[in-house]
Amino acid sequence: MRKYYTRPCNFHYGNYAKKLINIKKGLPLAGNSSIAFDKVEIFQRKKSNTDSKIYSLNEIDSLEIEKKNIIKSDLKNVVSKRKNIIGLNFDKPQIMGILNITPDSFSDGGLFFKEEEAFTQAELMIKSGATIIDIGGESTRPGSKIINEKDEWNRIKKTIFKLKKKFPKMNLSLDTRKSYVMKQGIETGVNLINDVSGLNFDDRSFNIINSKKTPFILHHMQGTPDTMQNNPKYDDVILDIYDFFDKKINFCLKKKYKKELIILDPGIGFGKNLEHNLRIMSKISIFHSLGCPVMLGTSRKRFIEHIVTKFDTADRAGGTLASVLYGLSQGVQLFRVHNVKEINQGI
């Protein structure tokens, strides 16, 4: 477990960001000169709490040597340009459209369960600017139960075949926890795996991904969908998630799997209460120091209702857009959403 953690902060944008970088008063975030930062927040775990302090970049050299070395090592990850994954350039925000081919997903269960409806929705999201379609055949909403792996694959396979035929260059992501479904999907042309369990559900999953060097989204979830909202607890939610990511990345590296193929998703709403979700949102730029692109999935989630109460709506488009723009302000590169056109318009 780490002693210090580095979060880039105090961001600047556009031409002013480029100016700060040119005069060496700011650093580019993930190699993108259109977003710069000139301060860092340093976290330190203590016995009963977490301490944090903000430093300007020119103060780092005056810190004690252990802290300075960790910060400088982290900053190399923060500023390094993210390599393209499945052809996506992370210098600009990318949108992943959600396609749930299930009867029971929390927001759109049953709406796209039939093959023709699923394909029409995918086509609409592609035309609305999605650069990835994330296809899922099993609901992982709070309280959901596991379904048979073959039933899950049978729900989605025809839509995947049809999309690959009509849109051969379109990126398809597979939202599954099961190695059988991953294997079938990869063989059918899926080029990204999105496993909400962080590859913890099925022991064979990583070997399937590693054998084909298929990129994947490293997602954090505490517990399982049927138990995850039963009083989730953390020592410090952002540092605990950071440690989980760090451990998994190092595991992948030891297995000769490249870090450049990993996208990080802290898992808003997956084993987190409102306080946890808001702390993740407010400090999400900490994950840039791991050197991978960061994804945010807030679309229509219940934490929005907990904030807006009587102003809640069925699609929570306003709260979703607000959370996307807040993530964008901290350099998040990928957003998983239902309302692709509206989010694209907002960005």
Short mmCIF file of C-alpha atoms in Angstrom, two decimals:
data_model
loop_
_atom_site.label_atom_id
_atom_site.label_comp_id
_atom_site.label_asym_id
_atom_site.label_seq_id
_atom_site.Cartn_x
_atom_site.Cartn_y
_atom_site.Cartn_z
CA MET A 1 0.00 0.00 0.00
CA ARG A 2 1.22 3.47 -0.90
CA LYS A 3 2.17 6.18 1.55
CA TYR A 4 1.46 9.15 -0.75
CA TYR A 5 -0.96 9.70 -3.63
CA THR A 6 -0.84 12.50 -6.22
CA ARG A 7 -3.86 14.29 -7.67
CA PRO A 8 -3.37 16.98 -10.34
CA CYS A 9 -5.64 19.96 -9.64
CA ASN A 10 -6.28 23.64 -10.35
CA PHE A 11 -6.96 23.10 -14.04
CA HIS A 12 -6.82 25.60 -16.90
CA TYR A 13 -8.19 25.17 -20.41
CA GLY A 14 -7.72 26.08 -24.06
CA ASN A 15 -5.29 28.81 -25.08
CA TYR A 16 -4.55 29.79 -21.49
CA ALA A 17 -3.54 26.20 -20.72
CA LYS A 18 -1.19 26.20 -23.70
CA LYS A 19 0.31 29.49 -22.53
CA LEU A 20 0.99 28.12 -19.03
CA ILE A 21 2.68 25.05 -20.51
CA ASN A 22 4.80 27.18 -22.85
CA ILE A 23 6.07 29.41 -20.04
CA LYS A 24 6.61 26.33 -17.83
CA LYS A 25 4.09 27.37 -15.19
CA GLY A 26 1.77 24.45 -15.88
CA LEU A 27 1.89 20.84 -17.05
CA PRO A 28 -0.30 19.15 -19.68
CA LEU A 29 -2.78 16.56 -18.45
CA ALA A 30 -2.23 13.22 -20.21
CA GLY A 31 -0.22 14.91 -22.95
CA ASN A 32 -3.16 17.15 -23.90
CA SER A 33 -2.01 20.78 -24.12
CA SER A 34 -5.63 22.01 -24.02
CA ILE A 35 -5.89 21.16 -20.33
CA ALA A 36 -3.13 22.10 -17.89
CA PHE A 37 -2.69 22.01 -14.14
CA ASP A 38 -0.39 24.04 -11.90
CA LYS A 39 -0.99 22.40 -8.50
CA VAL A 40 -1.13 18.94 -6.98
CA GLU A 41 -3.04 17.60 -4.01
CA ILE A 42 -1.03 15.06 -2.04
CA PHE A 43 -2.90 12.50 0.07
CA GLN A 44 -1.39 10.54 2.92
CA ARG A 45 -3.07 7.72 4.79
CA LYS A 46 -2.97 7.99 8.56
CA LYS A 47 -4.18 5.57 11.23
CA SER A 48 -7.67 7.02 11.59
CA ASN A 49 -8.06 9.32 8.57
CA THR A 50 -6.59 10.70 5.37
CA ASP A 51 -4.56 13.89 5.31
CA SER A 52 -4.18 16.00 2.19
CA LYS A 53 -2.34 19.18 1.24
CA ILE A 54 -2.13 21.19 -1.97
CA TYR A 55 1.24 22.26 -3.39
CA SER A 56 2.14 24.42 -6.36
CA LEU A 57 4.43 22.75 -8.88
CA ASN A 58 7.42 24.86 -7.84
CA GLU A 59 7.07 23.70 -4.21
CA ILE A 60 7.64 20.03 -5.03
CA ASP A 61 11.44 20.24 -5.12
CA SER A 62 11.54 21.56 -1.54
CA LEU A 63 9.65 18.57 -0.09
CA GLU A 64 11.25 15.71 1.82
CA ILE A 65 12.98 13.31 -0.55
CA GLU A 66 10.58 10.34 -0.21
CA LYS A 67 7.50 12.44 -0.88
CA LYS A 68 9.22 14.35 -3.69
CA ASN A 69 10.30 11.18 -5.48
CA ILE A 70 6.81 9.66 -5.34
CA ILE A 71 5.19 12.85 -6.63
CA LYS A 72 7.69 13.19 -9.48
CA SER A 73 7.17 9.55 -10.46
CA ASP A 74 3.40 10.07 -10.42
CA LEU A 75 3.70 13.24 -12.48
CA LYS A 76 5.42 11.29 -15.26
CA ASN A 77 2.23 9.21 -15.51
CA VAL A 78 -0.03 12.24 -15.23
CA VAL A 79 1.57 14.15 -18.11
CA SER A 80 2.31 11.23 -20.45
CA LYS A 81 0.17 11.08 -23.58
CA ARG A 82 -2.34 8.25 -23.54
CA LYS A 83 -1.91 5.85 -26.42
CA ASN A 84 -4.86 5.21 -28.70
CA ILE A 85 -6.97 2.21 -27.73
CA ILE A 86 -9.08 0.57 -30.47
CA GLY A 87 -8.32 3.64 -32.59
CA LEU A 88 -9.68 6.16 -30.07
CA ASN A 89 -7.74 9.37 -29.55
CA PHE A 90 -8.05 10.42 -25.91
CA ASP A 91 -7.03 14.02 -26.57
CA LYS A 92 -10.76 14.64 -26.98
CA PRO A 93 -13.69 13.20 -25.02
CA GLN A 94 -15.12 9.93 -26.30
CA ILE A 95 -18.67 8.72 -25.77
CA MET A 96 -19.68 5.12 -25.11
CA GLY A 97 -23.34 4.41 -25.81
CA ILE A 98 -25.11 1.95 -23.51
CA LEU A 99 -27.10 -0.87 -25.12
CA ASN A 100 -28.78 -3.10 -22.55
CA ILE A 101 -30.35 -6.13 -24.22
CA THR A 102 -32.01 -7.23 -21.00
CA PRO A 103 -35.53 -7.38 -19.56
CA ASP A 104 -34.48 -5.90 -16.22
CA SER A 105 -31.74 -3.22 -16.42
CA PHE A 106 -32.33 -0.37 -13.97
CA SER A 107 -33.16 2.33 -16.52
CA ASP A 108 -34.04 0.79 -19.87
CA GLY A 109 -34.79 -2.85 -19.07
CA GLY A 110 -37.00 -4.39 -21.76
CA LEU A 111 -36.84 -1.42 -24.14
CA PHE A 112 -34.24 -3.02 -26.43
CA PHE A 113 -34.71 -6.69 -25.59
CA LYS A 114 -35.91 -7.54 -29.09
CA GLU A 115 -33.25 -7.79 -31.78
CA GLU A 116 -34.74 -5.16 -34.11
CA GLU A 117 -35.19 -2.62 -31.28
CA ALA A 118 -31.62 -3.21 -30.05
CA PHE A 119 -30.16 -2.69 -33.52
CA THR A 120 -32.22 0.47 -34.12
CA GLN A 121 -31.04 1.94 -30.81
CA ALA A 122 -27.39 1.11 -31.57
CA GLU A 123 -27.72 2.71 -35.01
CA LEU A 124 -29.23 5.84 -33.44
CA MET A 125 -26.36 6.13 -30.92
CA ILE A 126 -23.76 5.70 -33.68
CA LYS A 127 -25.39 8.48 -35.72
CA SER A 128 -25.52 10.63 -32.56
CA GLY A 129 -21.75 10.47 -32.10
CA ALA A 130 -20.98 7.41 -29.99
CA THR A 131 -17.52 6.04 -30.75
CA ILE A 132 -18.15 2.81 -28.80
CA ILE A 133 -21.34 0.79 -28.28
CA ASP A 134 -21.30 -1.13 -24.98
CA ILE A 135 -23.54 -4.19 -25.29
CA GLY A 136 -24.76 -6.04 -22.21
CA GLY A 137 -26.97 -9.10 -21.86
CA GLU A 138 -27.10 -9.29 -18.05
CA SER A 139 -28.32 -6.59 -15.70
CA THR A 140 -25.93 -5.58 -12.92
CA ARG A 141 -28.31 -3.11 -11.27
CA PRO A 142 -28.45 -3.19 -7.45
CA GLY A 143 -30.20 -6.40 -6.36
CA SER A 144 -29.87 -8.16 -9.72
CA LYS A 145 -29.21 -11.90 -9.97
CA ILE A 146 -26.76 -13.88 -12.13
CA ILE A 147 -28.08 -15.43 -15.33
CA ASN A 148 -26.77 -18.43 -17.24
CA GLU A 149 -23.78 -17.60 -19.48
CA LYS A 150 -25.34 -19.18 -22.58
CA ASP A 151 -28.60 -17.32 -22.04
CA GLU A 152 -26.59 -14.09 -21.73
CA TRP A 153 -24.74 -14.75 -24.99
CA ASN A 154 -27.95 -15.73 -26.82
CA ARG A 155 -29.50 -12.39 -25.89
CA ILE A 156 -26.77 -10.35 -27.57
CA LYS A 157 -25.10 -12.42 -30.31
CA LYS A 158 -27.46 -11.56 -33.19
CA THR A 159 -27.17 -7.84 -32.52
CA ILE A 160 -23.37 -8.07 -32.43
CA PHE A 161 -23.31 -10.00 -35.74
CA LYS A 162 -25.65 -7.46 -37.35
CA LEU A 163 -23.69 -4.43 -36.11
CA LYS A 164 -20.37 -5.86 -37.26
CA LYS A 165 -21.87 -6.50 -40.69
CA LYS A 166 -23.37 -3.01 -41.18
CA PHE A 167 -20.74 -1.01 -39.24
CA PRO A 168 -17.53 -3.08 -39.61
CA LYS A 169 -15.30 -0.27 -38.26
CA MET A 170 -17.48 0.56 -35.26
CA ASN A 171 -16.00 -0.21 -31.86
CA LEU A 172 -18.05 -2.70 -29.87
CA SER A 173 -17.59 -3.22 -26.15
CA LEU A 174 -18.97 -6.19 -24.26
CA ASP A 175 -20.41 -5.59 -20.78
CA THR A 176 -20.03 -9.01 -19.16
CA ARG A 177 -18.49 -10.75 -16.15
CA LYS A 178 -18.24 -14.18 -17.76
CA SER A 179 -15.27 -15.63 -19.64
CA TYR A 180 -17.52 -17.72 -21.90
CA VAL A 181 -19.36 -14.60 -23.12
CA MET A 182 -16.04 -12.73 -23.48
CA LYS A 183 -14.59 -15.51 -25.63
CA GLN A 184 -17.65 -15.68 -27.87
CA GLY A 185 -17.73 -11.90 -28.20
CA ILE A 186 -14.05 -11.51 -29.05
CA GLU A 187 -14.33 -14.24 -31.69
CA THR A 188 -17.32 -12.38 -33.16
CA GLY A 189 -15.46 -9.07 -33.44
CA VAL A 190 -15.95 -7.31 -30.09
CA ASN A 191 -12.80 -5.26 -29.44
CA LEU A 192 -13.21 -4.08 -25.82
CA ILE A 193 -14.27 -5.88 -22.63
CA ASN A 194 -16.12 -4.05 -19.84
CA ASP A 195 -16.33 -6.27 -16.75
CA VAL A 196 -17.99 -4.53 -13.77
CA SER A 197 -16.39 -7.04 -11.38
CA GLY A 198 -12.88 -5.89 -12.29
CA LEU A 199 -12.12 -9.43 -13.56
CA ASN A 200 -12.91 -10.83 -10.08
CA PHE A 201 -16.09 -12.74 -10.96
CA ASP A 202 -14.61 -15.41 -13.25
CA ASP A 203 -11.06 -16.73 -12.75
CA ARG A 204 -10.72 -17.47 -16.47
CA SER A 205 -11.58 -13.96 -17.68
CA PHE A 206 -8.10 -12.48 -17.60
CA ASN A 207 -6.61 -15.41 -19.51
CA ILE A 208 -9.22 -14.93 -22.27
CA ILE A 209 -8.41 -11.22 -22.53
CA ASN A 210 -4.66 -11.76 -22.31
CA SER A 211 -4.59 -14.49 -24.95
CA LYS A 212 -5.91 -12.03 -27.56
CA LYS A 213 -4.45 -8.88 -25.94
CA THR A 214 -7.97 -7.46 -25.99
CA PRO A 215 -8.26 -4.05 -24.28
CA PHE A 216 -10.47 -3.89 -21.22
CA ILE A 217 -12.06 -1.47 -18.79
CA LEU A 218 -10.84 -2.05 -15.25
CA HIS A 219 -13.99 -1.31 -13.25
CA HIS A 220 -14.26 -1.11 -9.45
CA MET A 221 -17.12 -2.68 -7.56
CA GLN A 222 -17.38 -3.51 -3.87
CA GLY A 223 -19.38 -6.71 -3.37
CA THR A 224 -21.69 -8.13 -6.04
CA PRO A 225 -24.75 -6.56 -7.71
CA ASP A 226 -27.16 -8.32 -5.35
CA THR A 227 -25.28 -7.14 -2.20
CA MET A 228 -23.23 -4.09 -3.21
CA GLN A 229 -25.58 -1.45 -1.79
CA ASN A 230 -25.91 -3.12 1.60
CA ASN A 231 -24.02 -0.56 3.69
CA PRO A 232 -20.78 -0.23 1.66
CA LYS A 233 -17.75 0.87 3.70
CA TYR A 234 -14.23 2.14 2.89
CA ASP A 235 -11.26 3.49 4.80
CA ASP A 236 -11.07 6.18 2.12
CA VAL A 237 -13.03 5.46 -1.04
CA ILE A 238 -10.70 7.14 -3.55
CA LEU A 239 -7.51 5.71 -2.06
CA ASP A 240 -9.04 2.24 -1.68
CA ILE A 241 -10.09 2.29 -5.34
CA TYR A 242 -6.65 3.60 -6.33
CA ASP A 243 -4.99 0.70 -4.49
CA PHE A 244 -7.34 -1.76 -6.23
CA PHE A 245 -6.42 -0.33 -9.65
CA ASP A 246 -2.71 -0.29 -8.81
CA LYS A 247 -2.75 -3.93 -7.71
CA LYS A 248 -4.65 -5.07 -10.81
CA ILE A 249 -2.40 -3.12 -13.19
CA ASN A 250 0.70 -4.66 -11.62
CA PHE A 251 -0.88 -8.13 -11.90
CA CYS A 252 -1.48 -7.50 -15.62
CA LEU A 253 2.07 -6.28 -16.16
CA LYS A 254 3.48 -9.43 -14.54
CA LYS A 255 1.42 -11.46 -17.01
CA LYS A 256 2.93 -9.54 -19.97
CA TYR A 257 -0.27 -7.57 -20.59
CA LYS A 258 0.39 -3.93 -21.53
CA LYS A 259 -0.92 -1.12 -19.33
CA GLU A 260 -1.63 0.84 -22.53
CA LEU A 261 -4.63 -1.46 -23.11
CA ILE A 262 -6.38 -0.61 -19.81
CA ILE A 263 -9.08 2.01 -19.17
CA LEU A 264 -10.01 2.82 -15.56
CA ASP A 265 -13.59 3.19 -14.27
CA PRO A 266 -14.04 3.89 -10.52
CA GLY A 267 -17.57 2.46 -10.67
CA ILE A 268 -19.99 5.16 -9.54
CA GLY A 269 -22.88 3.49 -7.73
CA PHE A 270 -21.29 0.04 -7.58
CA GLY A 271 -20.96 -0.55 -3.85
CA LYS A 272 -20.91 3.17 -3.00
CA ASN A 273 -23.30 5.45 -1.15
CA LEU A 274 -23.94 9.11 -2.00
CA GLU A 275 -20.99 10.35 0.07
CA HIS A 276 -18.65 7.86 -1.66
CA ASN A 277 -19.91 8.81 -5.13
CA LEU A 278 -19.46 12.52 -4.51
CA ARG A 279 -15.96 12.07 -3.13
CA ILE A 280 -14.99 10.08 -6.22
CA MET A 281 -16.48 12.75 -8.48
CA SER A 282 -14.73 15.60 -6.68
CA LYS A 283 -11.30 13.91 -6.71
CA ILE A 284 -11.50 11.75 -9.86
CA SER A 285 -8.36 13.33 -11.34
CA ILE A 286 -6.29 11.30 -8.84
CA PHE A 287 -6.59 8.31 -11.17
CA HIS A 288 -4.60 10.09 -13.90
CA SER A 289 -1.46 9.34 -11.88
CA LEU A 290 -1.90 5.66 -12.79
CA GLY A 291 -1.17 6.53 -16.43
CA CYS A 292 -4.35 5.13 -18.04
CA PRO A 293 -7.39 6.78 -19.64
CA VAL A 294 -10.25 7.33 -17.19
CA MET A 295 -13.91 6.51 -17.84
CA LEU A 296 -16.92 7.84 -15.94
CA GLY A 297 -20.30 6.12 -15.84
CA THR A 298 -22.91 8.28 -14.10
CA SER A 299 -25.74 8.03 -16.60
CA ARG A 300 -29.20 7.99 -14.94
CA LYS A 301 -27.77 6.64 -11.69
CA ARG A 302 -29.57 6.91 -8.38
CA PHE A 303 -27.10 9.31 -6.76
CA ILE A 304 -28.59 11.98 -9.03
CA GLU A 305 -32.03 11.41 -7.47
CA HIS A 306 -30.49 11.61 -3.99
CA ILE A 307 -29.18 15.09 -4.83
CA VAL A 308 -32.10 16.57 -6.79
CA THR A 309 -34.94 14.84 -4.83
CA LYS A 310 -38.21 16.41 -6.06
CA PHE A 311 -36.61 17.48 -9.36
CA ASP A 312 -35.83 13.89 -10.37
CA THR A 313 -36.83 12.79 -13.89
CA ALA A 314 -37.03 9.43 -15.61
CA ASP A 315 -33.91 9.85 -17.73
CA ARG A 316 -31.99 12.15 -15.31
CA ALA A 317 -30.52 13.90 -18.35
CA GLY A 318 -29.73 17.11 -16.47
CA GLY A 319 -27.88 15.41 -13.64
CA THR A 320 -26.09 13.11 -16.05
CA LEU A 321 -24.90 16.02 -18.18
CA ALA A 322 -23.80 17.99 -15.10
CA SER A 323 -21.72 15.05 -13.89
CA VAL A 324 -20.21 14.49 -17.35
CA LEU A 325 -19.15 18.13 -17.64
CA TYR A 326 -17.67 18.04 -14.14
CA GLY A 327 -15.68 14.94 -15.07
CA LEU A 328 -14.61 16.60 -18.30
CA SER A 329 -13.26 19.56 -16.31
CA GLN A 330 -10.91 17.10 -14.52
CA GLY A 331 -9.71 15.50 -17.74
CA VAL A 332 -11.87 12.38 -17.83
CA GLN A 333 -11.55 11.00 -21.36
CA LEU A 334 -14.45 8.57 -21.79
CA PHE A 335 -18.12 8.77 -20.77
CA ARG A 336 -20.58 5.86 -20.70
CA VAL A 337 -24.10 7.21 -21.27
CA HIS A 338 -27.62 6.38 -22.45
CA ASN A 339 -28.48 9.76 -24.03
CA VAL A 340 -25.65 10.02 -26.55
CA LYS A 341 -26.94 12.97 -28.59
CA GLU A 342 -27.73 15.14 -25.56
CA ILE A 343 -24.37 14.45 -23.93
CA ASN A 344 -22.54 15.10 -27.21
CA GLN A 345 -24.42 18.38 -27.51
CA GLY A 346 -23.51 19.36 -23.94
CA ILE A 347 -19.82 18.58 -24.39
#
